[in-house]
Amino acid sequence: MAFMPASTRPPLKPLSRRQFLATVGAVVLGAGLGFHASPATAFNPQRLRQSMQQQHGQSGLAVLEEWFALLERLRGQEVQTQLREVNDFFNRRIRWVDDIHVWGQEDFWATPLEAMGKAQGDCEDYSIAKYITLKQLNVPGERLRMIYVRARIGRSQITQAHMVLGYYSTPSAEPLVLDNISPSISPASQRTDLDPVFSFNSEGLWAGGTTQSRADPLARLSRWRNVVERMQSQGFI
């Protein structure tokens, strides 16, 4: 899944080039925001239950309890098991629905609580939920990156802005791809339908195939900061 300059790829459809660049710019601005609270001390199940009950009622609370059970079951398991189970959990419990129909906004990034509570979301919501869950299972954050890609639709040259979660066994390793549009976890080299643009996590941003982050964790803030702030208030971090 080598990074390539954006100029070498066909223009995005159905997003216009202007829309795509605006989205990329917003992500880049926010990607540098890190959160460094220790999950062992900042994670607050009781506050999460209260937040879910207030925002989404009993149906949301039931899914949250399933999530707690997942965490309990996967603690100490091999990372491959954790990746597979977390990927399956969110792919099965969240139905893909465009942001405009869920949130009334063109591009809204939901917290895991909001995605589970609605039982609906789009690609960013799946990726964020899987990322936070795996970090809570003590998968090192530096091994996880949300990867912004262009996904080709079928056998055509039409592409759609998309996000997946990548697991890197080492900083320079080929990532394993966790994706809501594919039930199996595959090495990036097998996902020839995806053209990566950049990847990011709480510590930085990577582009151009480099192993060196190109963004200061305290850089300018955008959607990612907003998600982090809501996760903090809800009890995730």
Coordinates of C-alpha atoms in Angstrom, one line a residue:
M1 CA 0.0 0.0 0.0
A2 CA 2.7 2.4 -1.0
F3 CA 1.8 6.1 -0.9
M4 CA 1.7 7.9 -4.2
P5 CA 1.5 11.6 -5.0
A6 CA -2.1 12.7 -5.3
S7 CA -1.5 14.1 -8.8
T8 CA -0.9 10.6 -10.2
R9 CA -4.4 9.4 -9.4
P10 CA -7.6 9.9 -11.4
P11 CA -10.0 12.6 -10.0
L12 CA -12.4 11.5 -7.4
K13 CA -16.0 10.7 -8.2
P14 CA -18.6 11.3 -6.9
L15 CA -16.7 13.9 -4.9
S16 CA -15.4 16.8 -6.9
R17 CA -11.7 17.6 -6.7
R18 CA -12.5 20.7 -4.7
Q19 CA -14.6 18.8 -2.2
F20 CA -11.9 16.1 -1.9
L21 CA -9.1 18.6 -1.3
A22 CA -11.2 20.4 1.3
T23 CA -11.8 17.2 3.1
V24 CA -8.1 16.2 3.0
G25 CA -7.1 19.7 4.2
A26 CA -9.4 19.4 7.1
V27 CA -8.0 16.1 8.1
V28 CA -4.4 17.2 7.7
L29 CA -5.1 20.2 10.0
G30 CA -6.6 17.9 12.6
A31 CA -4.4 14.9 12.3
G32 CA -1.6 16.3 14.4
L33 CA -3.7 16.4 17.6
G34 CA -2.5 13.8 20.0
F35 CA -4.1 12.5 23.1
H36 CA -1.8 11.1 25.6
A37 CA -4.0 10.1 28.5
S38 CA -3.3 6.6 29.7
P39 CA -6.3 4.3 29.0
A40 CA -5.8 2.6 32.3
T41 CA -6.5 5.9 34.2
A42 CA -8.7 7.9 31.8
F43 CA -11.1 5.2 30.6
N44 CA -14.3 5.6 32.6
P45 CA -16.9 2.9 32.1
Q46 CA -19.4 4.5 34.4
R47 CA -19.3 7.8 32.6
L48 CA -19.6 6.0 29.3
R49 CA -22.7 4.3 30.5
Q50 CA -24.2 7.6 31.7
S51 CA -23.3 9.3 28.4
M52 CA -24.8 6.4 26.4
Q53 CA -28.0 6.3 28.5
Q54 CA -28.5 10.1 28.1
Q55 CA -27.8 10.2 24.4
H56 CA -29.1 6.9 23.0
G57 CA -31.2 5.2 25.7
Q58 CA -31.4 1.5 26.4
S59 CA -30.7 0.3 22.9
G60 CA -27.4 2.1 22.8
L61 CA -26.6 1.0 26.3
A62 CA -27.1 -2.7 25.3
V63 CA -24.5 -2.3 22.5
L64 CA -22.1 -0.6 24.9
E65 CA -22.4 -3.5 27.3
E66 CA -21.6 -5.8 24.4
W67 CA -18.5 -3.7 23.7
F68 CA -17.4 -3.9 27.4
A69 CA -17.8 -7.7 27.1
L70 CA -15.7 -7.7 24.0
L71 CA -12.9 -5.8 25.7
E72 CA -13.0 -8.2 28.7
R73 CA -12.9 -11.3 26.4
L74 CA -10.0 -10.0 24.2
R75 CA -7.7 -8.7 26.9
G76 CA -4.5 -10.6 26.8
Q77 CA -5.3 -12.3 23.5
E78 CA -3.0 -12.4 20.6
V79 CA -3.1 -9.3 18.4
Q80 CA -4.4 -11.2 15.4
T81 CA -7.4 -12.3 17.4
Q82 CA -8.0 -8.8 18.7
L83 CA -7.8 -7.4 15.2
R84 CA -10.2 -9.9 13.8
E85 CA -12.8 -9.7 16.6
V86 CA -12.8 -5.9 16.8
N87 CA -13.1 -5.6 13.0
D88 CA -16.1 -8.1 13.0
F89 CA -17.8 -6.4 16.0
F90 CA -18.1 -3.0 14.4
N91 CA -18.7 -4.3 10.8
R92 CA -21.7 -6.2 12.1
R93 CA -23.2 -3.7 14.6
I94 CA -22.9 -0.5 12.6
R95 CA -24.8 -0.1 9.4
W96 CA -23.2 2.1 6.7
V97 CA -25.3 5.3 6.3
D98 CA -24.1 8.6 4.8
D99 CA -23.4 11.3 7.3
I100 CA -26.1 13.6 5.9
H101 CA -28.8 11.1 6.7
V102 CA -27.4 10.3 10.2
W103 CA -26.2 13.7 11.4
G104 CA -27.6 16.2 8.9
Q105 CA -24.0 17.1 8.0
E106 CA -21.9 16.4 4.9
D107 CA -18.9 15.2 6.9
F108 CA -19.3 14.3 10.6
W109 CA -16.8 12.2 12.5
A110 CA -18.5 10.2 15.3
T111 CA -17.1 8.9 18.5
P112 CA -17.4 5.2 19.1
L113 CA -20.2 5.9 21.6
E114 CA -22.1 7.9 19.0
A115 CA -21.6 5.3 16.3
M116 CA -22.7 2.4 18.6
G117 CA -25.6 4.4 19.9
K118 CA -26.9 5.2 16.4
A119 CA -25.9 1.8 15.1
Q120 CA -25.1 3.7 11.9
G121 CA -22.0 5.4 10.5
D122 CA -19.6 5.9 7.6
C123 CA -16.0 4.9 7.0
E124 CA -14.4 7.4 9.4
D125 CA -16.7 6.2 12.2
Y126 CA -15.8 2.5 11.7
S127 CA -12.1 3.4 11.6
I128 CA -12.2 5.6 14.7
A129 CA -14.1 3.0 16.7
K130 CA -11.7 0.2 15.8
Y131 CA -8.7 2.4 16.6
I132 CA -10.0 3.4 20.0
T133 CA -11.0 -0.2 20.8
L134 CA -7.6 -1.7 19.9
K135 CA -5.8 1.0 21.9
Q136 CA -8.0 0.2 24.9
L137 CA -6.8 -3.4 24.4
N138 CA -3.3 -2.1 24.8
V139 CA -2.3 -2.5 21.1
P140 CA 0.4 0.1 20.8
G141 CA -0.9 3.3 19.2
E142 CA 2.1 3.7 17.0
R143 CA 1.1 0.4 15.3
L144 CA -2.3 1.8 14.3
R145 CA -3.1 4.4 11.7
M146 CA -6.2 5.6 10.1
I147 CA -5.5 5.6 6.4
Y148 CA -7.2 8.0 4.0
V149 CA -7.6 6.4 0.6
R150 CA -9.3 6.6 -2.8
A151 CA -11.3 3.4 -3.2
R152 CA -12.1 2.2 -6.7
I153 CA -15.7 1.2 -7.2
G154 CA -16.0 -2.2 -8.8
R155 CA -13.8 -2.6 -11.9
S156 CA -14.3 1.0 -13.0
Q157 CA -12.0 3.9 -12.7
I158 CA -14.5 5.8 -10.5
T159 CA -13.1 6.4 -7.1
Q160 CA -14.5 7.4 -3.7
A161 CA -12.9 9.0 -0.7
H162 CA -12.7 6.4 2.0
M163 CA -10.9 5.6 5.3
V164 CA -9.6 2.3 6.7
L165 CA -7.6 1.3 9.7
G166 CA -4.1 -0.1 9.2
Y167 CA -2.2 -2.2 11.7
Y168 CA 1.6 -2.0 11.3
S169 CA 3.7 -4.6 13.0
T170 CA 6.7 -2.3 12.6
P171 CA 6.8 1.4 11.4
S172 CA 8.0 0.3 7.9
A173 CA 5.9 -2.9 7.6
E174 CA 3.1 -3.5 5.1
P175 CA -0.1 -2.7 7.0
L176 CA -3.0 -5.1 7.5
V177 CA -6.2 -3.3 6.5
L178 CA -9.4 -3.3 8.6
D179 CA -12.2 -2.1 6.4
N180 CA -16.0 -1.8 6.7
I181 CA -16.5 -2.8 3.1
S182 CA -14.6 -6.1 3.3
P183 CA -15.3 -8.7 6.0
S184 CA -11.7 -10.1 6.0
I185 CA -8.5 -8.4 7.1
S186 CA -6.0 -8.3 4.2
P187 CA -2.4 -7.2 3.7
A188 CA -2.4 -3.9 1.9
S189 CA -0.8 -5.4 -1.2
Q190 CA -3.9 -7.4 -1.7
R191 CA -6.2 -4.4 -1.6
T192 CA -5.5 -3.2 -5.2
D193 CA -8.8 -1.2 -5.1
L194 CA -7.3 1.2 -2.5
D195 CA -4.9 4.1 -3.3
P196 CA -3.6 5.6 -0.1
V197 CA -3.3 9.4 0.2
F198 CA -1.9 9.6 3.8
S199 CA -2.2 8.0 7.2
F200 CA -2.5 9.4 10.7
N201 CA -3.0 8.6 14.4
S202 CA -2.8 10.5 17.6
E203 CA 0.9 11.0 17.3
G204 CA 1.4 12.3 13.8
L205 CA 0.8 12.1 10.1
W206 CA 2.6 10.2 7.4
A207 CA 2.6 10.6 3.6
G208 CA 4.8 9.7 0.6
G209 CA 5.8 6.3 1.9
T210 CA 8.0 7.8 4.7
T211 CA 8.4 6.4 8.2
Q212 CA 8.9 9.9 9.6
S213 CA 5.9 11.8 10.8
R214 CA 5.3 15.1 8.9
A215 CA 3.1 16.7 11.5
D216 CA 3.7 18.0 15.0
P217 CA 1.2 16.4 17.4
L218 CA 0.4 19.9 18.6
A219 CA -0.4 21.2 15.1
R220 CA -3.5 23.0 14.1
L221 CA -6.8 21.3 15.0
S222 CA -9.9 20.2 13.1
R223 CA -12.3 17.3 13.0
W224 CA -10.0 15.0 14.9
R225 CA -9.7 17.5 17.8
N226 CA -13.5 17.7 17.9
V227 CA -13.7 13.9 18.1
V228 CA -11.0 13.7 20.8
E229 CA -12.8 16.4 22.9
R230 CA -16.1 14.5 22.7
M231 CA -14.4 11.2 23.6
Q232 CA -12.9 12.8 26.6
S233 CA -16.2 14.2 27.8
Q234 CA -17.9 10.8 27.2
G235 CA -15.3 8.8 29.1
F236 CA -13.2 7.1 26.5
I237 CA -9.9 8.9 27.0

